[in-house]
PDB file of C-alpha atoms in Angstrom:
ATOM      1  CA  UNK A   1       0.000   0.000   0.000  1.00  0.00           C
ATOM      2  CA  UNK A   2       3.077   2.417   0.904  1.00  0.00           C
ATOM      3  CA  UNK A   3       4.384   1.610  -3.024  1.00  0.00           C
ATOM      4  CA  UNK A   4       1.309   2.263  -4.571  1.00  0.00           C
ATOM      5  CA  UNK A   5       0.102   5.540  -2.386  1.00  0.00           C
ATOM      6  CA  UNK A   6       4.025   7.039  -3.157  1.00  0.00           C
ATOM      7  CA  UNK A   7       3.965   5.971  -6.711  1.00  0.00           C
ATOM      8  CA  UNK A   8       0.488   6.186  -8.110  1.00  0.00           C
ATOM      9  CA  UNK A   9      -0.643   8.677  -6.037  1.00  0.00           C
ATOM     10  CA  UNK A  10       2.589  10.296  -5.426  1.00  0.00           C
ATOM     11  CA  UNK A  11       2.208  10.600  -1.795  1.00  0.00           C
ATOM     12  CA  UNK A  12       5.165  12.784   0.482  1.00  0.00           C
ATOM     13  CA  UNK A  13       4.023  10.845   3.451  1.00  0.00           C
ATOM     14  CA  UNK A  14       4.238   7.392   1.693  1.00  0.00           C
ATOM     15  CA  UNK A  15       8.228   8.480   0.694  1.00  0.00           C
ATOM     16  CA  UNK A  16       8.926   9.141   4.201  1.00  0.00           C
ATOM     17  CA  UNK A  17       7.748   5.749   5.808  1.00  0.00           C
ATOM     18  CA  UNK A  18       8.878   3.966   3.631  1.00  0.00           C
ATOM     19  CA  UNK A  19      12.089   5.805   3.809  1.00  0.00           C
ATOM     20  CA  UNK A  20      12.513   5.797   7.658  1.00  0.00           C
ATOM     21  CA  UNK A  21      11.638   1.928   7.139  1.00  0.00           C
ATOM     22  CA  UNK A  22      14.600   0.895   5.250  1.00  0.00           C
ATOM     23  CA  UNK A  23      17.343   3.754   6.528  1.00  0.00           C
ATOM     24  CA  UNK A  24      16.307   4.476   9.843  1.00  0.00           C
ATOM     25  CA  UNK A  25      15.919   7.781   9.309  1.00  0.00           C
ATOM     26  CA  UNK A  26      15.269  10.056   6.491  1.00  0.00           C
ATOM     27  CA  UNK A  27      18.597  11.636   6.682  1.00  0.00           C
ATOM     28  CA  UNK A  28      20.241   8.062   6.954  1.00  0.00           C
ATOM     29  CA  UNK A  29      18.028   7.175   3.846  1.00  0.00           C
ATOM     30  CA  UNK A  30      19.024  10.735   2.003  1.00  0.00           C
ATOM     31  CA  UNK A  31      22.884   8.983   2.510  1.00  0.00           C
ATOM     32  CA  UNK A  32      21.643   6.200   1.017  1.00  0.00           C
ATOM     33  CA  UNK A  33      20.483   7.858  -2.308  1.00  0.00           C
ATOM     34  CA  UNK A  34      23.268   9.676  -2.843  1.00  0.00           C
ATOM     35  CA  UNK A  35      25.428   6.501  -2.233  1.00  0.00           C
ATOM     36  CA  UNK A  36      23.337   4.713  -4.977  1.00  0.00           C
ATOM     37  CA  UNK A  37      23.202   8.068  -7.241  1.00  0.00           C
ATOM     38  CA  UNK A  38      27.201   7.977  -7.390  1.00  0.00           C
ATOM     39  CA  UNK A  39      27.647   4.143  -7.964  1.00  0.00           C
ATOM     40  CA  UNK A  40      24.498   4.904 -11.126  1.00  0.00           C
ATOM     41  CA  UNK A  41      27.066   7.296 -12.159  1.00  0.00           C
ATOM     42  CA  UNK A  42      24.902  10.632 -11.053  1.00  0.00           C
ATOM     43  CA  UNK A  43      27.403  13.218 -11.558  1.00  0.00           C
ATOM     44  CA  UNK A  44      25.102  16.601 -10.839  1.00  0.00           C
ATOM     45  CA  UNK A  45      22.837  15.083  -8.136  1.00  0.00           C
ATOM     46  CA  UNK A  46      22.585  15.910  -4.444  1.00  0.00           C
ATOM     47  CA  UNK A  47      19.651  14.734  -2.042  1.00  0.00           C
ATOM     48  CA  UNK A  48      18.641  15.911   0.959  1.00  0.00           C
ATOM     49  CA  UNK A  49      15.309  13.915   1.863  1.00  0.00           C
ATOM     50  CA  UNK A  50      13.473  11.125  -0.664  1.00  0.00           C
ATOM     51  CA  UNK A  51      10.642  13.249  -1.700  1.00  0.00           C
ATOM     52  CA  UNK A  52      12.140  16.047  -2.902  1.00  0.00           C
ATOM     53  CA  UNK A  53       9.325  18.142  -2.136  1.00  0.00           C
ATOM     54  CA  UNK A  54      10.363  21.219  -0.174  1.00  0.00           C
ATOM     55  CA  UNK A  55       7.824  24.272   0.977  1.00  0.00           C
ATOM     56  CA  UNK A  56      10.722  26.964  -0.938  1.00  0.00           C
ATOM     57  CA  UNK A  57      13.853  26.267  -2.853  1.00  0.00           C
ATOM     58  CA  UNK A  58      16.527  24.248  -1.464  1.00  0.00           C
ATOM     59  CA  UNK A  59      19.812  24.623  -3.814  1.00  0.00           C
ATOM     60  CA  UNK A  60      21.494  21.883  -1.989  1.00  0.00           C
ATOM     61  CA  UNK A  61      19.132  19.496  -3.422  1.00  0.00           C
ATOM     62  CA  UNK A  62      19.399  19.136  -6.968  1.00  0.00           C
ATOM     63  CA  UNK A  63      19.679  16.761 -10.298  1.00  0.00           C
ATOM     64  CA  UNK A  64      19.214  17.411 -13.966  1.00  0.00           C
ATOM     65  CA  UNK A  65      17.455  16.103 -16.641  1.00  0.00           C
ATOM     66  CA  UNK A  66      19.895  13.913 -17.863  1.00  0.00           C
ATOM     67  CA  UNK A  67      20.851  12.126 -14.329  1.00  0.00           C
ATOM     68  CA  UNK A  68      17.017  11.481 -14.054  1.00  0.00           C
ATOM     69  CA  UNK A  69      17.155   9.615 -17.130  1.00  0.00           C
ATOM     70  CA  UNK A  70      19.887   7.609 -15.871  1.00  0.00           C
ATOM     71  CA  UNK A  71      18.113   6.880 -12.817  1.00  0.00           C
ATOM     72  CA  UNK A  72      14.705   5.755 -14.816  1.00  0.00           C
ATOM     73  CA  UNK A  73      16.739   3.947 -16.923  1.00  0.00           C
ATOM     74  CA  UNK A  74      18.179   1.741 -13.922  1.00  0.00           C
ATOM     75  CA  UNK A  75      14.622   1.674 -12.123  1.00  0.00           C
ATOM     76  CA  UNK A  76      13.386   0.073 -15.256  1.00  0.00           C
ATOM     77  CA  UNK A  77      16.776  -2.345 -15.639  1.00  0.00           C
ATOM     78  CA  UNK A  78      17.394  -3.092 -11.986  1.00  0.00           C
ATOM     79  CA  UNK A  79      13.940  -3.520 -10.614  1.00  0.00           C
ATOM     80  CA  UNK A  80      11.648  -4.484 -13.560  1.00  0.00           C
ATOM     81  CA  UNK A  81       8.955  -6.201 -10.990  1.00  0.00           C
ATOM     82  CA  UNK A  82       8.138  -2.655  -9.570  1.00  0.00           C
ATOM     83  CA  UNK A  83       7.225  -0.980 -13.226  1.00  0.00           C
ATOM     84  CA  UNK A  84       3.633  -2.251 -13.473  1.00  0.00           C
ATOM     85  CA  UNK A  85       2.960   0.248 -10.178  1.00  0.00           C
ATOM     86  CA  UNK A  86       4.149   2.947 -12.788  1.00  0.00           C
ATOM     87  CA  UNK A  87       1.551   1.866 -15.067  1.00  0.00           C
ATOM     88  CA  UNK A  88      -1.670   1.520 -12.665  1.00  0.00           C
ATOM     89  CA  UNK A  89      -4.008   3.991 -13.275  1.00  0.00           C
ATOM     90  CA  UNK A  90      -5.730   3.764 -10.089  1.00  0.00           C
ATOM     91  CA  UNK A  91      -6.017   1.947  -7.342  1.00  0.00           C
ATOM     92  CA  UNK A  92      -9.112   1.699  -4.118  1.00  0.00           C
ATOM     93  CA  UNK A  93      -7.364   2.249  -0.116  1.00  0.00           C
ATOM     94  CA  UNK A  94      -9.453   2.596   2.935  1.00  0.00           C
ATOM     95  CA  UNK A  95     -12.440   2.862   0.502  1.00  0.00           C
ATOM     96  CA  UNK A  96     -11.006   5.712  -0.974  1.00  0.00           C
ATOM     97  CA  UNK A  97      -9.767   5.799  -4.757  1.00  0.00           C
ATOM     98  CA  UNK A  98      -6.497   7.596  -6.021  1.00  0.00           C
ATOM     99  CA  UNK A  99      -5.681   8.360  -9.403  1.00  0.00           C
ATOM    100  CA  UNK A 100      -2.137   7.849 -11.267  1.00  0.00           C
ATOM    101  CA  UNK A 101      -1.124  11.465 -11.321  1.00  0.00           C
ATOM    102  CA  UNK A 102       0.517  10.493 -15.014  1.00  0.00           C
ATOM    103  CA  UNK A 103      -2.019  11.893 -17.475  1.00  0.00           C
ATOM    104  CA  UNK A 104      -0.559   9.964 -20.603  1.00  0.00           C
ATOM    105  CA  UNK A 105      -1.358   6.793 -18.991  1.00  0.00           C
ATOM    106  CA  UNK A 106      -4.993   7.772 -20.513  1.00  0.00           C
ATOM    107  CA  UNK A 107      -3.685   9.683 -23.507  1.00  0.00           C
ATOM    108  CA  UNK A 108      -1.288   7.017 -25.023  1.00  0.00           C
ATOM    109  CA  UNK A 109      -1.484   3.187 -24.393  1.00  0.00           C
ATOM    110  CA  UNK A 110       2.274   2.844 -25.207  1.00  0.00           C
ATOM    111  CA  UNK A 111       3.283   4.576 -21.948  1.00  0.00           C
ATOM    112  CA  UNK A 112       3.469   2.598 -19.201  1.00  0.00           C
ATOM    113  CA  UNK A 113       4.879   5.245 -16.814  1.00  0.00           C
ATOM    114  CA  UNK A 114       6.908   6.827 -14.978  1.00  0.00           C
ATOM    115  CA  UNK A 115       6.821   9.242 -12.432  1.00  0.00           C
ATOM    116  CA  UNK A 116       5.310  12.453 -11.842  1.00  0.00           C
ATOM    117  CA  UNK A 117       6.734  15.775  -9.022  1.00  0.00           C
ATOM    118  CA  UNK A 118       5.550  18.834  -8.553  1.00  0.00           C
ATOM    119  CA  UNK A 119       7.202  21.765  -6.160  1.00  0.00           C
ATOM    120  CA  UNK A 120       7.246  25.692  -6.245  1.00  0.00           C
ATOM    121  CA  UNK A 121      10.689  25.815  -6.857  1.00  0.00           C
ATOM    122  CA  UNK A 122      10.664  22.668  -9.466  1.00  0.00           C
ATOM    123  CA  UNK A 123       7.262  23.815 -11.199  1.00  0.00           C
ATOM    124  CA  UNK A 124       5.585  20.654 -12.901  1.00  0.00           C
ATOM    125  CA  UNK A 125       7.679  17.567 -13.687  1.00  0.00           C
ATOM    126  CA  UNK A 126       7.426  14.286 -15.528  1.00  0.00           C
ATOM    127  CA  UNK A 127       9.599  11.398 -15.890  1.00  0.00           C
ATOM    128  CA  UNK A 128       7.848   9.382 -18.678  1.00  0.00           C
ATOM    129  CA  UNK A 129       8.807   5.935 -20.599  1.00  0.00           C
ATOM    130  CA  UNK A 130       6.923   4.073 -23.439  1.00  0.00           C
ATOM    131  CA  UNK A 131       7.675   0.824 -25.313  1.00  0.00           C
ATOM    132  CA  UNK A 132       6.717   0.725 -28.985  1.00  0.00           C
ATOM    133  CA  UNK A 133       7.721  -2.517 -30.352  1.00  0.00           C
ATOM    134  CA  UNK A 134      11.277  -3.275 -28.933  1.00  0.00           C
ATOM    135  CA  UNK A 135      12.292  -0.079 -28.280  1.00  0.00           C
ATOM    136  CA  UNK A 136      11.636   1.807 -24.813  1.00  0.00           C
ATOM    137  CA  UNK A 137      11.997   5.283 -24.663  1.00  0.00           C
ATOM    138  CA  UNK A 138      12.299   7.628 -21.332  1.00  0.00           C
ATOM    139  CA  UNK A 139      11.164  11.483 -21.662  1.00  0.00           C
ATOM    140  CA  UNK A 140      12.013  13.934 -19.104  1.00  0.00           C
ATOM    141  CA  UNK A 141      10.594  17.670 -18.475  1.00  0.00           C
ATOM    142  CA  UNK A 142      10.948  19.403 -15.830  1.00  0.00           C
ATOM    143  CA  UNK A 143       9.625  23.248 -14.730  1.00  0.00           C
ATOM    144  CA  UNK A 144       6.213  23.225 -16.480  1.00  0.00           C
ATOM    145  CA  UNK A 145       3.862  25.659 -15.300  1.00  0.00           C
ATOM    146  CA  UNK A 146       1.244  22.838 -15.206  1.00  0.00           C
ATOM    147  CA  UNK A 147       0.036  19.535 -15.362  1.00  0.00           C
ATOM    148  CA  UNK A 148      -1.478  19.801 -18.815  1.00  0.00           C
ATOM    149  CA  UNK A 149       2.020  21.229 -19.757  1.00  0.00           C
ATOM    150  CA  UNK A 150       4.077  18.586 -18.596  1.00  0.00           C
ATOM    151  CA  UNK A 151       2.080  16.031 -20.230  1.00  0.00           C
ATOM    152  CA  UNK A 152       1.689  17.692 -23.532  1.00  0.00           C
ATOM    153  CA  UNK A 153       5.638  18.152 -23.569  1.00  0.00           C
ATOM    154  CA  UNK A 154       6.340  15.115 -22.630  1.00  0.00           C
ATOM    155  CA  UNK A 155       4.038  13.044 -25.427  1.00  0.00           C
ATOM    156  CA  UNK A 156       5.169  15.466 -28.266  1.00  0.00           C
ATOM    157  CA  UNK A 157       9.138  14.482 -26.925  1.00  0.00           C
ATOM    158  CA  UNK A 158       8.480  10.890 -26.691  1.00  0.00           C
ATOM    159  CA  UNK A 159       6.772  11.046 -30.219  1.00  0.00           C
ATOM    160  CA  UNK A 160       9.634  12.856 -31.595  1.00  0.00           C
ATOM    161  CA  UNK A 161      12.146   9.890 -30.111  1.00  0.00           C
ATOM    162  CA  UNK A 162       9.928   7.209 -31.854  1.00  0.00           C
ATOM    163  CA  UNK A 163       9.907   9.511 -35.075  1.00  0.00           C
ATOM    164  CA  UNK A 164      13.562  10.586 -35.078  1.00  0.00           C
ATOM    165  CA  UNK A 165      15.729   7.771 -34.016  1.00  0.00           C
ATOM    166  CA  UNK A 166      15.819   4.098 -35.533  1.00  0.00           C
ATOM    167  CA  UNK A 167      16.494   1.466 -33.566  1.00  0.00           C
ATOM    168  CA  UNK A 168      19.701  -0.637 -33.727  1.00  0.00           C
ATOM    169  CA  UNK A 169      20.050  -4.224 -32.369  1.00  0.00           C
ATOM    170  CA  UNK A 170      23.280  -5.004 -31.906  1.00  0.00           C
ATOM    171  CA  UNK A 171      23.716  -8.063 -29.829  1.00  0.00           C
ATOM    172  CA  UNK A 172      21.719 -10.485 -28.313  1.00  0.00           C
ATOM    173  CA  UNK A 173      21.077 -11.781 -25.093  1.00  0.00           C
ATOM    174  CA  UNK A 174      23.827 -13.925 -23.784  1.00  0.00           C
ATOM    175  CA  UNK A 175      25.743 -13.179 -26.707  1.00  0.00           C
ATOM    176  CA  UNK A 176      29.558 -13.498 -25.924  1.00  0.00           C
ATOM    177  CA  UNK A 177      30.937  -9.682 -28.028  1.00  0.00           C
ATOM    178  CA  UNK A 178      34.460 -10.424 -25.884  1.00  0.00           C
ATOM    179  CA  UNK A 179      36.328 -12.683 -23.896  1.00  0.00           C
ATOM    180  CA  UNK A 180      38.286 -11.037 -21.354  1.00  0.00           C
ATOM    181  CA  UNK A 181      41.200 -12.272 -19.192  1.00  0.00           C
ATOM    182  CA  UNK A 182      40.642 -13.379 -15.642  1.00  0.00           C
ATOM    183  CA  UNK A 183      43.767 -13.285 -12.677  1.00  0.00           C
ATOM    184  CA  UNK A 184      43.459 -16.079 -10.311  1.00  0.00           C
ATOM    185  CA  UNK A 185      40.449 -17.971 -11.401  1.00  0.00           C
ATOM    186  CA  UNK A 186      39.918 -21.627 -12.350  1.00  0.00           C
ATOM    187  CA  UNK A 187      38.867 -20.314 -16.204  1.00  0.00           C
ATOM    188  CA  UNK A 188      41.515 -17.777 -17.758  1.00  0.00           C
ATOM    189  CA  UNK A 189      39.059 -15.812 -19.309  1.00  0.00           C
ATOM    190  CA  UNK A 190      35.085 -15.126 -19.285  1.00  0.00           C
ATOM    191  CA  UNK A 191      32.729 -14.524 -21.874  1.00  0.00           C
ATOM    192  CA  UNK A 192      31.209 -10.846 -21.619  1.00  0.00           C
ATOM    193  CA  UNK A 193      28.052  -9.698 -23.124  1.00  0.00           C
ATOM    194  CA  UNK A 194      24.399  -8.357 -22.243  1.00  0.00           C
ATOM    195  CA  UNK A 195      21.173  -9.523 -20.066  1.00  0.00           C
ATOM    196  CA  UNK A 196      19.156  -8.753 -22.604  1.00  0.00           C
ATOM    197  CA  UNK A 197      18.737  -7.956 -26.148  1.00  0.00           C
ATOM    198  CA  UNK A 198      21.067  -5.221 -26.633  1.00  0.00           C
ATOM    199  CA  UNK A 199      19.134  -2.608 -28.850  1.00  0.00           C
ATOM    200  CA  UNK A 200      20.218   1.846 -29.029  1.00  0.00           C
ATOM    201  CA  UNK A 201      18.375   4.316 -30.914  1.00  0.00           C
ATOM    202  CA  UNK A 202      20.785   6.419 -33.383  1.00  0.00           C
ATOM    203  CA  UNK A 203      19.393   9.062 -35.278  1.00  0.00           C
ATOM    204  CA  UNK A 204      17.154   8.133 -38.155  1.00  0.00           C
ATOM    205  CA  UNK A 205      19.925   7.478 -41.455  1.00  0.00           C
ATOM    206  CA  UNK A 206      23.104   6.872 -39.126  1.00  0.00           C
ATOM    207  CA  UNK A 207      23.054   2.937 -38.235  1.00  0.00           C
ATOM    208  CA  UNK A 208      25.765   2.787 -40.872  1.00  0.00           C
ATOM    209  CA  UNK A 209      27.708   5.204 -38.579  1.00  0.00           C
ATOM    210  CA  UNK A 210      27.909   3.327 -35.526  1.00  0.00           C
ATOM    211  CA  UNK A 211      30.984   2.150 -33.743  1.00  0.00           C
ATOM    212  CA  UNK A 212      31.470   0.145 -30.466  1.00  0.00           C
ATOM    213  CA  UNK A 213      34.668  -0.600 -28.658  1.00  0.00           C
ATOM    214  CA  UNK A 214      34.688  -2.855 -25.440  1.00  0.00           C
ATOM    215  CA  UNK A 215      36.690  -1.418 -22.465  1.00  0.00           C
ATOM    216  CA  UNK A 216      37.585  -4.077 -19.851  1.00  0.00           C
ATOM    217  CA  UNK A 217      37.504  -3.549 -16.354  1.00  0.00           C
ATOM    218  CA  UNK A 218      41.089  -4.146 -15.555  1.00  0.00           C
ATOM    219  CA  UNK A 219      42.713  -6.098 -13.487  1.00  0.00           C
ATOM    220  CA  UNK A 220      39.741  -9.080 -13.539  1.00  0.00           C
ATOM    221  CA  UNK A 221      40.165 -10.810 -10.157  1.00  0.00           C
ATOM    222  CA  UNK A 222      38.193 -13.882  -9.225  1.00  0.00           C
ATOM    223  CA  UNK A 223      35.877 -14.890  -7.721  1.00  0.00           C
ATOM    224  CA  UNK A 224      33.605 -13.505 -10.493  1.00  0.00           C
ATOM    225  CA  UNK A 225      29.603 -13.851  -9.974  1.00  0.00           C
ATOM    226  CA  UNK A 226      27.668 -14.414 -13.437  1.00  0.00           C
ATOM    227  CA  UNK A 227      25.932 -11.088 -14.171  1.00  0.00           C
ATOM    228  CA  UNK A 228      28.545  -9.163 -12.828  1.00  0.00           C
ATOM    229  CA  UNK A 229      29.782  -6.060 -14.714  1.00  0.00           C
ATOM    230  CA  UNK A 230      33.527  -6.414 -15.871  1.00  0.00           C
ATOM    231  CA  UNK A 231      33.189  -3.617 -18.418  1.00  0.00           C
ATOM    232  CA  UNK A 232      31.871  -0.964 -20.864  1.00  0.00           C
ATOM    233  CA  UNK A 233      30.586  -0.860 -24.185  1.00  0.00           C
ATOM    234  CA  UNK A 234      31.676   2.412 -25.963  1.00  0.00           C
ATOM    235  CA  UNK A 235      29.583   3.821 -28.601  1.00  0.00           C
ATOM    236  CA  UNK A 236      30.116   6.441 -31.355  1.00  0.00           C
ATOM    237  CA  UNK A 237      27.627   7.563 -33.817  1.00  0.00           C
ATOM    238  CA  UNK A 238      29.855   9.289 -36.935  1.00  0.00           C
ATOM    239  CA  UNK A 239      33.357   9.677 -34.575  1.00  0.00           C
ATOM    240  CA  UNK A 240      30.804  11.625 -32.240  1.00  0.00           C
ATOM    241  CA  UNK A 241      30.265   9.753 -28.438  1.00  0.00           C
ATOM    242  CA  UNK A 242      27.144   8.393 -28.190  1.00  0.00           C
ATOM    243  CA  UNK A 243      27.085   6.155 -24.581  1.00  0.00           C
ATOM    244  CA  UNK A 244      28.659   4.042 -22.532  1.00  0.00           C
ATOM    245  CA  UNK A 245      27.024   0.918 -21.248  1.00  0.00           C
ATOM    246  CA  UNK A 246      27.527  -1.836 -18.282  1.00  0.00           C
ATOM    247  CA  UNK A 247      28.333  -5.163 -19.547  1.00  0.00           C
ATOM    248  CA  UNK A 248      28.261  -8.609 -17.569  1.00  0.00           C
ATOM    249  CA  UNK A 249      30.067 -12.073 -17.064  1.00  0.00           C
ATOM    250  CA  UNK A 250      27.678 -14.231 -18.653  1.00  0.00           C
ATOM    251  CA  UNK A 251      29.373 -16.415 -16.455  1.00  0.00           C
ATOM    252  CA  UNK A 252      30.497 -17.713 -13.318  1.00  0.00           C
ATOM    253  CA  UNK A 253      34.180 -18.058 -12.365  1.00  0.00           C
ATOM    254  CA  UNK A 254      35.296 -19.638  -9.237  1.00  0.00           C
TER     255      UNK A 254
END
């Protein structure tokens, strides 16, 4: 009920128990997201409490458009079992019933979340995702001056994603792209490749113009757990740099 009230109906007081429940304390928990927003690789991010709903500004709290896509990006990787909240467009508690603050939910059946926010000092935010086909897409705007704003913004970005950018497939899941060398294990090397079906969007004409180079995460030491990462996929779109993405031992090595 705590998931679904801070979620769906984007409840403060839902944020708060749930983060005094796990960190002791809000502060304790605040720790604890920034701990997690450095090891996502977070760069301009700074939290103070896990709401992020203050009565004025608060410059010491802070994060960007671009972190917030990172962060989505690993909600939806990470912790797949918790997306269908994202998507519930209402749910019934003590009687009462609560709508999913995310108006495309009704607008679009392709999105399937994310997350809405709203403060004074913020203005109207929306972290939205859809999945057309195989290809997922996460939209974020931020500092709307209202709801119908932020969801109008959002759609038209997510459409222009869809319209502008062709999808690229470029390995499949549990397809070894490198063996890299392991110190100290009972296998010299392992096999490193992706979860799933590894598929970027490059702008619409430039498949032809992508690169990737593997970077190894060097010195491999052993014990090695399957689904580890042990390095970092490099792409380029026309010599340009384009992303850089986690990749895992596809398997074990005692």
């Amino acid at each position: 009920a705590l998931f679904k009230g801070m979620v769906i109906q984007s409840g403060n007081d839902a944020s708060v128990a749930l983060a005094e429940a796990v960190g002791g304390s809000e502060d304790q928990f605040a720790a604890m997201m920034n701990h997690t927003s450095q090891r996502l690789g977070l760069k301009d991010s700074n939290f103070l409490n896990s709401s992020g709903y203050f009565e004025g500004p608060a410059p010491t709290h802070y994060s960007t458009a671009r972190d917030l896509a990172r962060l989505a990006a690993a909600l939806i990787r990470d912790h797949p079992e918790t997306h269908a909240l994202h998507a519930m467009k209402e749910y019934t508690y003590a009687g009462i019933r609560q709508h999913n603050r995310n108006r495309l939910l009704w607008a679009d059946p392709t999105v399937d979340g994310l997350k809405t926010g709203h403060s004074s000092a913020a203005g109207y935010c929306l972290i939205a995702t859809a999945k057309r086909g195989s290809r997922r897409l996460i939209s974020v705007v931020l500092g709307t001056a209202s709801e119908d704003a932020r969801a109008k913004d959002s759609l038209n970005l997510l459409n222009w994603g869809f319209n502008a950018f062709d999808p690229v497939k470029l390995y499949d899941k549990g397809q070894a792209i490198s063996q890299l060398r392991v110190f100290k294990g009972a296998q010299n090397t392992v096999s490193a490749g992706f979860n799933e079906d590894f598929v970027v969007s490059v702008p619409r004409g430039m498949a032809d113009k992508l690169s990737a180079q593997m970077v190894s995460q060097q010195p491999l030491l052993a014990p090695i757990a399957a689904g580890s990462p042990v390095g970092t996929l490099m792409l380029t779109v026309n010599g340009q740099p384009w992303g850089e993405y986690p990749v895992f031992a596809l398997q074990g090595v005692p």
